[in-house]
CSV table of C-alpha atoms and ligand atoms in Angstrom, one decimal:
chain,number,residue,atom,x,y,z
A,252,MET,CA,8.2,13.4,-28.8
A,253,ILE,CA,8.1,12.0,-25.3
A,254,THR,CA,4.6,11.7,-23.7
A,255,LEU,CA,3.1,10.2,-20.6
A,256,ALA,CA,-0.5,9.0,-20.6
A,257,PHE,CA,-2.2,8.7,-17.2
A,258,ILE,CA,-4.4,5.6,-17.3
A,259,GLY,CA,-5.0,5.0,-13.6
A,260,ALA,CA,-4.3,6.7,-10.2
A,261,ALA,CA,-5.2,9.9,-12.0
A,262,GLN,CA,-7.2,12.2,-9.6
A,263,THR,CA,-7.8,9.0,-7.5
A,264,VAL,CA,-5.6,6.8,-5.3
A,265,THR,CA,-5.9,3.4,-6.9
A,266,GLY,CA,-5.2,1.7,-10.3
A,267,SER,CA,-1.7,3.2,-10.7
A,268,LYS,CA,-0.8,3.0,-14.4
A,269,HIS,CA,1.3,5.5,-16.4
A,270,LEU,CA,2.3,4.9,-20.0
A,271,LEU,CA,5.5,6.4,-21.3
A,272,ARG,CA,5.8,6.7,-25.1
A,273,THR,CA,8.4,7.9,-27.5
A,274,SER,CA,8.7,7.4,-31.3
A,275,ARG,CA,10.3,4.0,-30.7
A,276,ALA,CA,9.5,2.8,-27.2
A,277,ALA,CA,6.5,2.2,-24.9
A,278,VAL,CA,7.1,1.5,-21.2
A,279,LEU,CA,4.3,1.1,-18.6
A,280,LEU,CA,5.0,2.4,-15.1
A,281,ASP,CA,3.0,0.2,-12.6
A,282,CYS,CA,0.0,-1.8,-13.4
A,283,GLY,CA,-2.3,-1.5,-10.3
A,284,LEU,CA,-5.8,-2.6,-9.6
A,285,PHE,CA,-8.6,-0.1,-9.1
A,286,GLN,CA,-10.3,-0.5,-5.7
A,287,GLY,CA,-13.5,0.9,-4.3
A,288,ARG,CA,-17.1,0.4,-5.4
A,289,ARG,CA,-17.3,-3.2,-6.5
A,290,ARG,CA,-19.1,-3.0,-9.9
A,291,GLU,CA,-17.4,0.2,-11.0
A,292,SER,CA,-13.8,-1.0,-10.2
A,293,PHE,CA,-14.5,-4.4,-11.7
A,294,GLU,CA,-15.4,-2.9,-15.1
A,295,LYS,CA,-12.4,-0.6,-15.0
A,296,ASN,CA,-10.0,-3.4,-14.0
A,297,ARG,CA,-11.3,-5.7,-16.7
A,298,ASN,CA,-11.0,-3.3,-19.5
A,299,ILE,CA,-7.4,-2.1,-19.4
A,300,PRO,CA,-6.9,0.3,-22.3
A,301,ILE,CA,-3.4,-0.8,-23.1
A,302,ASP,CA,-2.2,-3.2,-25.8
A,303,GLY,CA,0.4,-5.4,-24.1
A,304,ARG,CA,1.8,-6.4,-27.5
A,305,ALA,CA,2.9,-2.8,-28.1
A,306,LEU,CA,4.9,-2.6,-24.8
A,307,ASP,CA,8.6,-2.9,-24.5
A,308,ALA,CA,8.7,-3.3,-20.7
A,309,VAL,CA,6.8,-2.7,-17.5
A,310,VAL,CA,8.4,-1.1,-14.4
A,311,LEU,CA,6.9,-1.9,-11.0
A,312,SER,CA,7.6,0.7,-8.2
A,313,HIS,CA,6.5,-1.6,-5.4
A,314,ALA,CA,4.4,-4.6,-4.5
A,315,HIS,CA,1.1,-3.0,-3.2
A,316,ILE,CA,-1.9,-4.3,-5.2
A,317,ASP,CA,-3.0,-0.8,-6.3
A,318,HIS,CA,0.4,-0.7,-8.1
A,319,SER,CA,0.8,-4.3,-9.1
A,320,GLY,CA,-2.5,-6.1,-9.0
A,321,ALA,CA,-3.5,-5.7,-12.7
A,322,LEU,CA,-0.3,-7.3,-14.0
A,323,PRO,CA,-2.1,-10.7,-14.4
A,324,LEU,CA,-4.6,-9.1,-16.7
A,325,LEU,CA,-2.0,-7.2,-18.7
A,326,CYS,CA,0.2,-10.3,-19.1
A,327,ARG,CA,-2.5,-12.1,-21.1
A,328,ASN,CA,-1.1,-10.2,-24.0
A,329,PHE,CA,2.3,-9.0,-22.7
A,330,ASP,CA,5.2,-11.4,-22.6
A,331,GLY,CA,8.1,-8.9,-22.0
A,332,PRO,CA,10.1,-8.1,-18.9
A,333,ILE,CA,8.6,-6.5,-15.7
A,334,TYR,CA,11.4,-4.8,-13.8
A,335,ALA,CA,11.2,-4.6,-10.0
A,336,THR,CA,13.7,-4.7,-7.1
A,337,PRO,CA,14.5,-8.2,-5.8
A,338,ALA,CA,12.4,-7.6,-2.6
A,339,THR,CA,9.4,-6.4,-4.7
A,340,ARG,CA,9.8,-9.5,-6.9
A,341,ASP,CA,9.7,-11.8,-3.8
A,342,LEU,CA,6.8,-9.9,-2.3
A,343,ALA,CA,4.8,-10.0,-5.5
A,344,ALA,CA,4.3,-13.7,-5.4
A,345,PRO,CA,2.3,-13.9,-2.1
A,346,MET,CA,0.6,-10.5,-2.8
A,347,LEU,CA,-0.7,-11.5,-6.3
A,348,LEU,CA,-1.7,-15.0,-5.3
A,349,ASP,CA,-3.6,-13.6,-2.4
A,350,ALA,CA,-5.3,-11.1,-4.8
A,351,ALA,CA,-6.4,-14.0,-7.0
A,352,MET,CA,-7.7,-15.9,-4.0
A,353,ILE,CA,-9.7,-12.9,-2.8
A,354,GLN,CA,-11.3,-12.5,-6.2
A,355,GLU,CA,-12.2,-16.2,-6.4
A,356,ALA,CA,-13.7,-16.0,-2.8
A,357,ASP,CA,-15.6,-12.9,-3.7
A,358,ALA,CA,-17.1,-14.5,-6.8
A,359,ARG,CA,-18.1,-17.5,-4.8
A,360,HIS,CA,-19.7,-15.3,-2.1
A,361,ILE,CA,-21.7,-13.4,-4.7
A,362,ALA,CA,-22.8,-16.6,-6.3
A,363,ARG,CA,-24.1,-17.8,-2.9
A,364,LEU,CA,-26.1,-14.5,-2.5
A,365,ILE,CA,-27.7,-15.0,-5.9
A,366,GLU,CA,-28.5,-18.6,-5.0
A,367,ARG,CA,-30.3,-17.3,-1.8
A,368,GLY,CA,-32.4,-15.0,-4.1
A,369,GLU,CA,-30.8,-11.8,-2.8
A,370,PRO,CA,-32.2,-9.0,-5.0
A,371,GLY,CA,-30.1,-6.7,-7.1
A,372,VAL,CA,-26.9,-8.9,-7.1
A,373,GLU,CA,-25.2,-9.6,-10.4
A,374,ALA,CA,-22.8,-12.6,-10.9
A,375,VAL,CA,-19.1,-11.8,-11.3
A,376,ASP,CA,-16.2,-13.8,-12.6
A,377,PRO,CA,-12.8,-13.5,-10.8
A,378,LEU,CA,-10.6,-11.1,-12.8
A,379,TYR,CA,-7.8,-13.7,-12.8
A,380,GLY,CA,-6.6,-16.9,-11.2
A,381,GLU,CA,-3.5,-18.6,-10.0
A,382,ALA,CA,-2.3,-19.5,-13.5
A,383,ASP,CA,-2.4,-15.9,-14.6
A,384,VAL,CA,-0.3,-14.9,-11.5
A,385,ALA,CA,2.2,-17.6,-12.3
A,386,LYS,CA,2.8,-16.2,-15.8
A,387,VAL,CA,3.5,-12.7,-14.3
A,388,LEU,CA,6.0,-14.1,-11.8
A,389,GLY,CA,7.9,-15.7,-14.7
A,390,GLN,CA,8.3,-12.3,-16.3
A,391,ILE,CA,9.6,-10.3,-13.3
A,392,VAL,CA,13.3,-9.3,-13.6
A,393,GLY,CA,15.0,-8.3,-10.3
A,394,LEU,CA,17.0,-5.1,-10.6
A,395,PRO,CA,18.8,-3.9,-7.5
A,396,TYR,CA,18.8,-0.3,-6.4
A,397,HIS,CA,21.3,2.0,-8.1
A,398,ARG,CA,22.0,-0.2,-11.1
A,399,ARG,CA,21.3,1.4,-14.4
A,400,GLN,CA,19.7,-0.9,-17.0
A,401,GLY,CA,18.6,-0.3,-20.6
A,402,ILE,CA,15.0,-1.5,-20.8
A,403,ALA,CA,13.7,-0.2,-24.2
A,404,PRO,CA,15.2,1.7,-27.2
A,405,GLY,CA,16.3,5.0,-25.8
A,406,VAL,CA,15.1,4.3,-22.2
A,407,ALA,CA,17.3,3.4,-19.2
A,408,LEU,CA,16.0,2.6,-15.7
A,409,THR,CA,17.5,3.1,-12.3
A,410,PHE,CA,15.7,2.3,-9.0
A,411,ILE,CA,16.4,4.3,-5.9
A,412,ASP,CA,14.9,3.7,-2.4
A,413,ALA,CA,11.4,5.2,-1.9
A,414,GLY,CA,11.3,4.3,1.8
A,415,HIS,CA,7.6,3.3,1.6
A,416,VAL,CA,7.5,-0.4,1.9
A,417,LEU,CA,10.1,-3.2,1.7
A,418,GLY,CA,11.6,-3.0,-1.8
A,419,SER,CA,9.8,0.1,-2.8
A,420,ALA,CA,11.5,2.2,-5.4
A,421,ILE,CA,11.5,5.7,-7.0
A,422,VAL,CA,11.7,5.0,-10.7
A,423,VAL,CA,14.3,7.1,-12.5
A,424,LEU,CA,14.2,7.0,-16.3
A,425,ASP,CA,16.6,8.5,-18.8
A,426,VAL,CA,14.8,8.9,-22.0
A,427,GLU,CA,16.1,9.8,-25.4
A,428,ASP,CA,14.0,10.4,-28.5
A,429,GLU,CA,14.6,12.3,-31.8
A,430,GLY,CA,17.4,14.3,-30.3
A,431,GLN,CA,15.5,15.1,-27.1
A,432,THR,CA,16.8,13.8,-23.8
A,433,LEU,CA,15.0,13.8,-20.5
A,434,ARG,CA,15.4,12.5,-17.0
A,435,LEU,CA,12.1,11.8,-15.2
A,436,ALA,CA,11.4,10.4,-11.8
A,437,PHE,CA,8.3,8.7,-10.6
A,438,THR,CA,8.0,8.5,-6.9
A,439,GLY,CA,5.7,5.5,-6.9
A,440,ASP,CA,4.5,5.9,-3.3
A,441,LEU,CA,6.8,8.1,-1.3
A,442,GLY,CA,7.7,7.1,2.2
A,443,ARG,CA,8.7,9.1,5.2
A,444,HIS,CA,11.8,9.7,7.2
A,445,HIS,CA,12.4,7.6,10.3
A,446,LEU,CA,9.8,4.9,9.5
A,447,PRO,CA,10.5,1.7,11.5
A,448,ILE,CA,12.6,-0.9,9.6
A,449,LEU,CA,13.0,1.0,6.4
A,450,ARG,CA,15.6,3.5,5.1
A,451,ASP,CA,14.6,7.1,4.4
A,452,PRO,CA,13.6,8.0,0.8
A,453,GLU,CA,16.5,8.9,-1.5
A,454,VAL,CA,16.6,12.0,-3.7
A,455,PRO,CA,17.3,11.7,-7.4
A,456,SER,CA,19.5,14.2,-9.2
A,457,GLY,CA,19.3,15.8,-12.6
A,458,VAL,CA,15.5,15.3,-12.8
A,459,GLU,CA,13.6,17.6,-15.2
A,460,CYS,CA,10.1,16.0,-14.8
A,461,LEU,CA,8.8,14.7,-11.5
A,462,ILE,CA,5.7,12.5,-11.3
A,463,SER,CA,4.8,12.7,-7.6
A,464,GLU,CA,2.2,10.8,-5.6
A,465,SER,CA,-0.2,13.1,-3.6
A,466,THR,CA,-2.2,10.8,-1.2
A,467,TYR,CA,-1.7,13.0,1.8
A,468,GLY,CA,-1.2,16.3,-0.1
A,469,ASP,CA,-3.7,18.0,2.2
A,470,ARG,CA,-2.6,16.6,5.5
A,471,MET,CA,0.2,16.6,8.1
A,472,HIS,CA,1.0,13.5,10.1
A,473,GLY,CA,1.8,13.4,13.8
A,474,PRO,CA,5.5,13.1,14.5
A,475,ILE,CA,6.7,9.5,14.2
A,476,GLU,CA,8.5,9.8,17.6
A,477,LEU,CA,5.1,10.1,19.3
A,478,LEU,CA,3.7,7.1,17.5
A,479,GLY,CA,5.0,4.5,20.0
A,480,GLU,CA,3.5,6.5,22.9
A,481,ASP,CA,0.1,7.0,21.1
A,482,LEU,CA,-0.1,3.3,20.5
A,483,ALA,CA,1.0,2.5,24.1
A,484,ALA,CA,-1.7,4.8,25.5
A,485,ILE,CA,-4.4,3.1,23.5
A,486,ILE,CA,-3.3,-0.3,24.6
A,487,ARG,CA,-3.1,0.6,28.3
A,488,ARG,CA,-6.5,2.3,28.2
A,489,THR,CA,-8.2,-0.6,26.5
A,490,HIS,CA,-6.5,-3.1,28.8
A,491,GLU,CA,-7.9,-1.2,31.8
A,492,ARG,CA,-11.4,-1.5,30.4
A,493,GLY,CA,-10.8,-5.2,29.8
A,494,GLY,CA,-11.3,-4.8,26.1
A,495,LYS,CA,-9.6,-6.0,22.9
A,496,ILE,CA,-7.7,-3.9,20.4
A,497,VAL,CA,-8.4,-4.7,16.8
A,498,ILE,CA,-5.9,-3.2,14.3
A,499,PRO,CA,-7.0,-3.6,10.7
A,500,SER,CA,-3.7,-3.6,8.8
A,501,PHE,CA,-2.3,-3.9,5.4
A,502,ALA,CA,-0.5,-7.2,5.3
A,503,LEU,CA,2.6,-5.6,3.7
A,504,GLU,CA,4.8,-3.3,5.8
A,505,ARG,CA,2.2,-1.9,8.3
A,506,ALA,CA,1.7,-5.3,10.0
A,507,GLN,CA,5.5,-5.8,10.3
A,508,GLU,CA,6.0,-2.2,11.6
A,509,ILE,CA,3.3,-2.6,14.2
A,510,VAL,CA,4.8,-5.9,15.4
A,511,TYR,CA,8.3,-4.2,15.5
A,512,GLU,CA,6.8,-1.3,17.5
A,513,LEU,CA,4.9,-3.6,19.9
A,514,LYS,CA,8.1,-5.6,20.5
A,515,ARG,CA,9.9,-2.4,21.5
A,516,LEU,CA,7.1,-1.2,23.8
A,517,ARG,CA,7.0,-4.6,25.5
A,518,GLN,CA,10.8,-4.5,26.0
A,519,GLU,CA,10.5,-1.1,27.5
A,520,HIS,CA,7.6,-2.2,29.8
A,521,ARG,CA,5.4,0.5,28.4
A,522,ILE,CA,2.5,-1.8,27.6
A,523,PRO,CA,1.1,-4.8,29.6
A,524,PRO,CA,2.0,-8.2,28.3
A,525,LEU,CA,-1.2,-8.9,26.3
A,526,PRO,CA,-1.4,-11.7,23.9
A,527,VAL,CA,-0.8,-10.4,20.3
A,528,TYR,CA,-2.3,-12.2,17.3
A,529,VAL,CA,-1.2,-11.5,13.7
A,530,ASP,CA,-4.2,-13.1,12.1
A,531,SER,CA,-3.5,-13.2,8.4
A,532,PRO,CA,-1.9,-16.0,6.3
A,533,LEU,CA,-0.7,-13.4,3.9
A,534,THR,CA,1.1,-11.4,6.6
A,535,VAL,CA,2.8,-14.6,7.8
A,536,LYS,CA,4.1,-15.2,4.3
A,537,LEU,CA,5.2,-11.6,3.8
A,538,THR,CA,7.0,-11.5,7.1
A,539,ASP,CA,9.1,-14.4,5.8
A,540,VAL,CA,10.0,-12.3,2.8
A,541,PHE,CA,11.0,-9.5,5.2
A,542,ARG,CA,13.4,-11.9,6.9
A,543,MET,CA,15.0,-12.6,3.5
A,544,HIS,CA,15.8,-9.0,2.6
A,545,PRO,CA,17.8,-7.3,5.4
A,546,GLU,CA,19.5,-5.4,2.5
A,547,CYS,CA,16.5,-3.1,2.6
A,548,TYR,CA,16.6,-2.4,6.4
A,549,ASP,CA,17.8,0.7,8.2
A,550,ASP,CA,20.7,0.4,10.7
A,551,ALA,CA,18.5,-0.1,13.7
A,552,ALA,CA,16.6,-3.1,12.2
A,553,ARG,CA,19.8,-4.6,10.9
A,554,ALA,CA,21.4,-4.3,14.4
A,555,LEU,CA,18.4,-6.1,15.9
A,556,LEU,CA,18.8,-8.9,13.3
A,557,ARG,CA,22.5,-9.1,14.0
A,558,GLY,CA,21.8,-9.7,17.7
A,559,GLN,CA,19.9,-12.9,16.7
A,560,ASP,CA,16.8,-11.2,18.0
A,561,SER,CA,14.2,-11.3,15.3
A,562,PRO,CA,12.4,-7.9,14.9
A,563,PHE,CA,9.3,-9.9,14.1
A,564,GLN,CA,9.1,-12.3,17.1
A,565,PHE,CA,8.5,-11.9,20.9
A,566,ASP,CA,6.9,-13.9,23.8
A,567,GLY,CA,3.1,-13.8,23.5
A,568,LEU,CA,3.1,-13.1,19.8
A,569,THR,CA,1.2,-15.7,17.7
A,570,TYR,CA,1.1,-15.8,13.9
A,571,VAL,CA,-2.2,-17.3,12.9
A,572,SER,CA,-2.7,-19.0,9.5
A,573,ASP,CA,-5.3,-21.6,10.3
A,574,VAL,CA,-9.0,-20.7,10.0
A,575,GLU,CA,-10.0,-22.5,13.2
A,576,ALA,CA,-7.3,-20.8,15.2
A,577,SER,CA,-8.6,-17.5,13.8
A,578,LYS,CA,-12.1,-18.2,15.0
A,579,ALA,CA,-10.9,-19.3,18.4
A,580,ILE,CA,-9.4,-15.8,19.0
A,581,ASP,CA,-12.9,-14.3,19.0
A,582,MET,CA,-14.1,-16.8,21.6
A,583,GLU,CA,-11.5,-15.7,24.1
A,584,GLU,CA,-12.7,-13.3,26.8
A,585,ARG,CA,-9.3,-11.9,27.9
A,586,PRO,CA,-8.0,-8.6,26.5
A,587,SER,CA,-5.7,-9.0,23.5
A,588,ILE,CA,-4.3,-7.3,20.5
A,589,ILE,CA,-5.5,-8.5,17.1
A,590,ILE,CA,-3.7,-7.4,13.9
A,591,ALA,CA,-5.6,-8.6,10.8
A,592,ALA,CA,-6.1,-7.8,7.1
A,593,SER,CA,-7.5,-6.1,5.2
A,594,GLY,CA,-6.3,-2.6,5.8
A,595,MET,CA,-9.4,-0.9,4.7
A,596,CYS,CA,-11.7,-3.5,6.3
A,597,GLU,CA,-13.2,-4.4,3.0
A,598,ALA,CA,-12.5,-8.2,3.1
A,599,GLY,CA,-10.6,-10.8,5.0
A,600,ARG,CA,-10.4,-11.9,8.6
A,601,VAL,CA,-10.6,-8.5,10.1
A,602,LEU,CA,-14.3,-8.5,9.3
A,603,HIS,CA,-14.9,-11.4,11.6
A,604,HIS,CA,-13.0,-9.7,14.4
A,605,LEU,CA,-14.8,-6.4,13.9
A,606,ARG,CA,-18.2,-8.3,13.9
A,607,SER,CA,-17.4,-9.7,17.3
A,608,THR,CA,-15.9,-6.5,18.9
A,609,ILE,CA,-17.5,-3.5,17.3
A,610,SER,CA,-20.6,-3.3,19.5
A,611,ASP,CA,-18.8,-3.5,22.9
A,612,SER,CA,-17.6,-0.2,24.3
A,613,ARG,CA,-14.7,-1.8,26.1
A,614,ASN,CA,-13.0,-2.5,22.8
A,615,THR,CA,-10.9,-0.3,20.5
A,616,VAL,CA,-10.4,-0.3,16.8
A,617,ALA,CA,-7.1,1.4,15.9
A,618,ILE,CA,-7.0,2.7,12.3
A,619,VAL,CA,-3.4,2.8,11.1
A,620,GLY,CA,-3.6,3.4,7.3
A,621,PHE,CA,-5.3,5.4,4.6
A,622,GLN,CA,-9.0,4.6,4.2
A,623,ALA,CA,-10.4,5.2,0.7
A,624,GLN,CA,-13.9,6.4,0.0
A,625,HIS,CA,-16.7,3.9,0.2
A,626,THR,CA,-14.8,1.5,2.4
A,627,LEU,CA,-15.9,0.2,5.9
A,628,GLY,CA,-12.6,1.7,7.3
A,629,ARG,CA,-13.6,5.1,6.0
A,630,ARG,CA,-17.0,4.8,7.7
A,631,LEU,CA,-15.3,3.9,11.0
A,632,VAL,CA,-13.0,6.9,10.7
A,633,GLU,CA,-16.0,9.1,10.1
A,634,GLY,CA,-17.4,8.0,13.4
A,635,ARG,CA,-20.7,6.5,12.1
A,636,PRO,CA,-22.8,5.3,15.0
A,637,GLU,CA,-23.8,2.2,12.9
A,638,VAL,CA,-21.8,0.2,10.4
A,639,ARG,CA,-22.6,-2.6,8.0
A,640,ILE,CA,-20.6,-5.8,8.5
A,641,PHE,CA,-21.4,-8.9,6.5
A,642,GLY,CA,-24.6,-7.2,5.3
A,643,VAL,CA,-26.0,-6.5,8.8
A,644,MET,CA,-26.1,-3.0,10.4
A,645,ARG,CA,-24.5,-3.1,13.8
A,646,PRO,CA,-24.2,-0.4,16.5
A,647,ARG,CA,-20.6,0.9,16.8
A,648,ARG,CA,-19.8,1.2,20.5
A,649,ALA,CA,-16.1,0.4,20.4
A,650,GLU,CA,-13.7,3.3,20.5
A,651,VAL,CA,-12.2,4.2,17.1
A,652,VAL,CA,-8.8,5.9,17.1
A,653,VAL,CA,-6.8,7.0,14.1
A,654,LEU,CA,-3.0,6.6,14.3
A,655,ASP,CA,-2.0,8.3,11.1
A,656,GLY,CA,1.6,8.4,12.4
A,657,PHE,CA,1.9,4.9,11.0
A,658,SER,CA,1.2,6.0,7.5
A,659,ALA,CA,3.9,4.8,5.0
A,660,HIS,CA,3.1,7.9,2.8
A,661,ALA,CA,4.8,11.3,3.0
A,662,ASP,CA,2.4,14.0,4.2
A,663,GLN,CA,2.1,17.5,2.6
A,664,LYS,CA,5.4,18.7,4.1
A,665,GLY,CA,7.2,15.5,3.1
A,666,LEU,CA,6.0,15.8,-0.5
A,667,VAL,CA,6.9,19.5,-0.7
A,668,ASP,CA,10.3,19.0,0.9
A,669,PHE,CA,11.0,16.1,-1.5
A,670,ALA,CA,10.0,18.2,-4.6
A,671,GLU,CA,12.3,21.0,-3.3
A,672,ALA,CA,15.2,18.6,-2.7
A,673,VAL,CA,14.7,17.3,-6.3
A,674,ARG,CA,14.7,20.9,-7.6
A,675,GLU,CA,18.0,21.6,-5.7
A,676,ARG,CA,19.6,18.8,-7.5
A,677,GLY,CA,18.5,19.3,-11.0
A,678,PRO,CA,16.8,21.5,-13.6
A,679,LEU,CA,13.2,20.5,-12.5
A,680,ARG,CA,10.7,22.2,-14.7
A,681,GLN,CA,7.5,20.1,-14.5
A,682,VAL,CA,5.7,18.4,-11.6
A,683,LEU,CA,2.8,16.1,-12.4
A,684,LEU,CA,0.6,14.9,-9.5
A,685,VAL,CA,-0.8,11.4,-9.4
A,686,HIS,CA,-2.2,9.0,-6.8
A,687,GLY,CA,-4.4,11.4,-4.8
A,688,GLU,CA,-8.0,12.5,-4.5
A,689,PRO,CA,-8.8,16.0,-5.9
A,690,PRO,CA,-8.8,17.9,-2.6
A,691,ALA,CA,-5.4,16.5,-1.6
A,692,GLN,CA,-4.0,17.4,-5.1
A,693,GLN,CA,-5.4,20.9,-5.0
A,694,ALA,CA,-3.9,21.6,-1.6
A,695,LEU,CA,-0.6,20.2,-2.7
A,696,SER,CA,-0.6,22.2,-5.9
A,697,ARG,CA,-1.2,25.4,-3.9
A,698,ALA,CA,1.6,24.5,-1.5
A,699,LEU,CA,4.0,23.9,-4.3
A,700,ALA,CA,2.9,27.1,-6.1
A,701,GLY,CA,3.6,28.9,-2.9
A,702,ARG,CA,7.2,27.6,-3.0
A,703,GLY,CA,7.6,28.8,-6.6
A,704,PHE,CA,7.0,25.7,-8.6
A,705,PRO,CA,5.5,27.1,-11.8
A,706,THR,CA,4.1,24.1,-13.7
A,707,VAL,CA,2.2,21.7,-11.4
A,708,HIS,CA,-0.5,19.7,-12.9
A,709,ALA,CA,-2.8,16.8,-11.8
A,710,PRO,CA,-3.7,15.0,-15.0
A,711,ALA,CA,-7.2,13.5,-15.4
A,712,ALA,CA,-7.8,9.9,-16.2
A,713,GLY,CA,-6.9,9.2,-19.8
A,714,GLU,CA,-5.0,12.5,-20.3
A,715,ARG,CA,-1.7,12.4,-22.2
A,716,VAL,CA,0.9,15.0,-21.3
A,717,ARG,CA,3.9,16.0,-23.4
A,718,LEU,CA,7.1,16.0,-21.4
B,6,ZN,ZN1,2.0,1.8,-1.7
């Protein structure tokens, strides 16, 4: 019997973990961290209901922390191989080390609050540290796209391009158990056509069971072609007001795409030559990994690279790692563009920049990624007149714009088109939705039912489904 248990990213967008079991094999797909309300996610992350000793292998779809960030916890009792593409393997090192650092900083911050006698604060320990991350990195096995590899008794793995972030993969598994054979595909996070830098998602063939993400199952993105102009208009408008543009950005992919796009807009003289700061030590490290993996680029990005003109460098662009240099940016009066992590404004340097810009109506905050519930980013998107930053309520006078064209996730049409393309190339009979909040999943289920997909189901957390 072949089953799949949905342990995380089930009717929610974080904590991606799906456990494939047969009579003789156990393979975990992704091992992500839950994010959101601190206490609740901490408990969920700490108590992973998986016995690492019983696993044959782990397969990692891509390097985002909500897919990879719980590996250091799992690997306390799992010593086997973790399969990932070479780019994902190289991105995992800075991503996981950064996650460990954030947890240590968080724990220190909370300890300080307790010391100051703040009521209602409970001490936390970091979930893991550097040594745990080092163990994980020693277990990752790089497997290039399109190379089939046996990973457990009766289970073979092939990665194809998901077009979501550098190195991201759709996981295709051929499973055999007690005379039953099955090909399943797990989208990981599904990208979009025509995203900057990356190639478009590939479509697997012969798939019977599709496990699809559903983040934007209820939404349509603006066309990517208009993205550059939208961004340019915001920059020109803010520049005329004499303001600053703060772009909270995920360090992986989004930051590199924005830099790539700004470079193009500058070359075409569509934006004024403002100073641009990429203020995130993690982004700096990840951008180095991008430079190492042109095999993941689309033709346009590769052509740029061939011309000796780095896609990630231009005049007036400064990568900031140093803390003092980061603080100095906020002291400047002149208009500028500041790209800083974290993407959902929950931690990191972007908080300092928001603190210094949010109450001035000349400034703009440009939101370029998905904002989960209970995050500062979500509150900005909702247009709240006041927001809490570093524990203090502040009036929000800066303009807030949402540029969802930058999303690295397929929208409803993209997800439905992908499922249809899979059905055209194989005997697809089962679609399971993961990685989405319930309204998005319901809308996507309806859209798929409208296209004649009979069995679409969004499993609840902990549910086990027979394939
Ligand atoms: Zn992702």
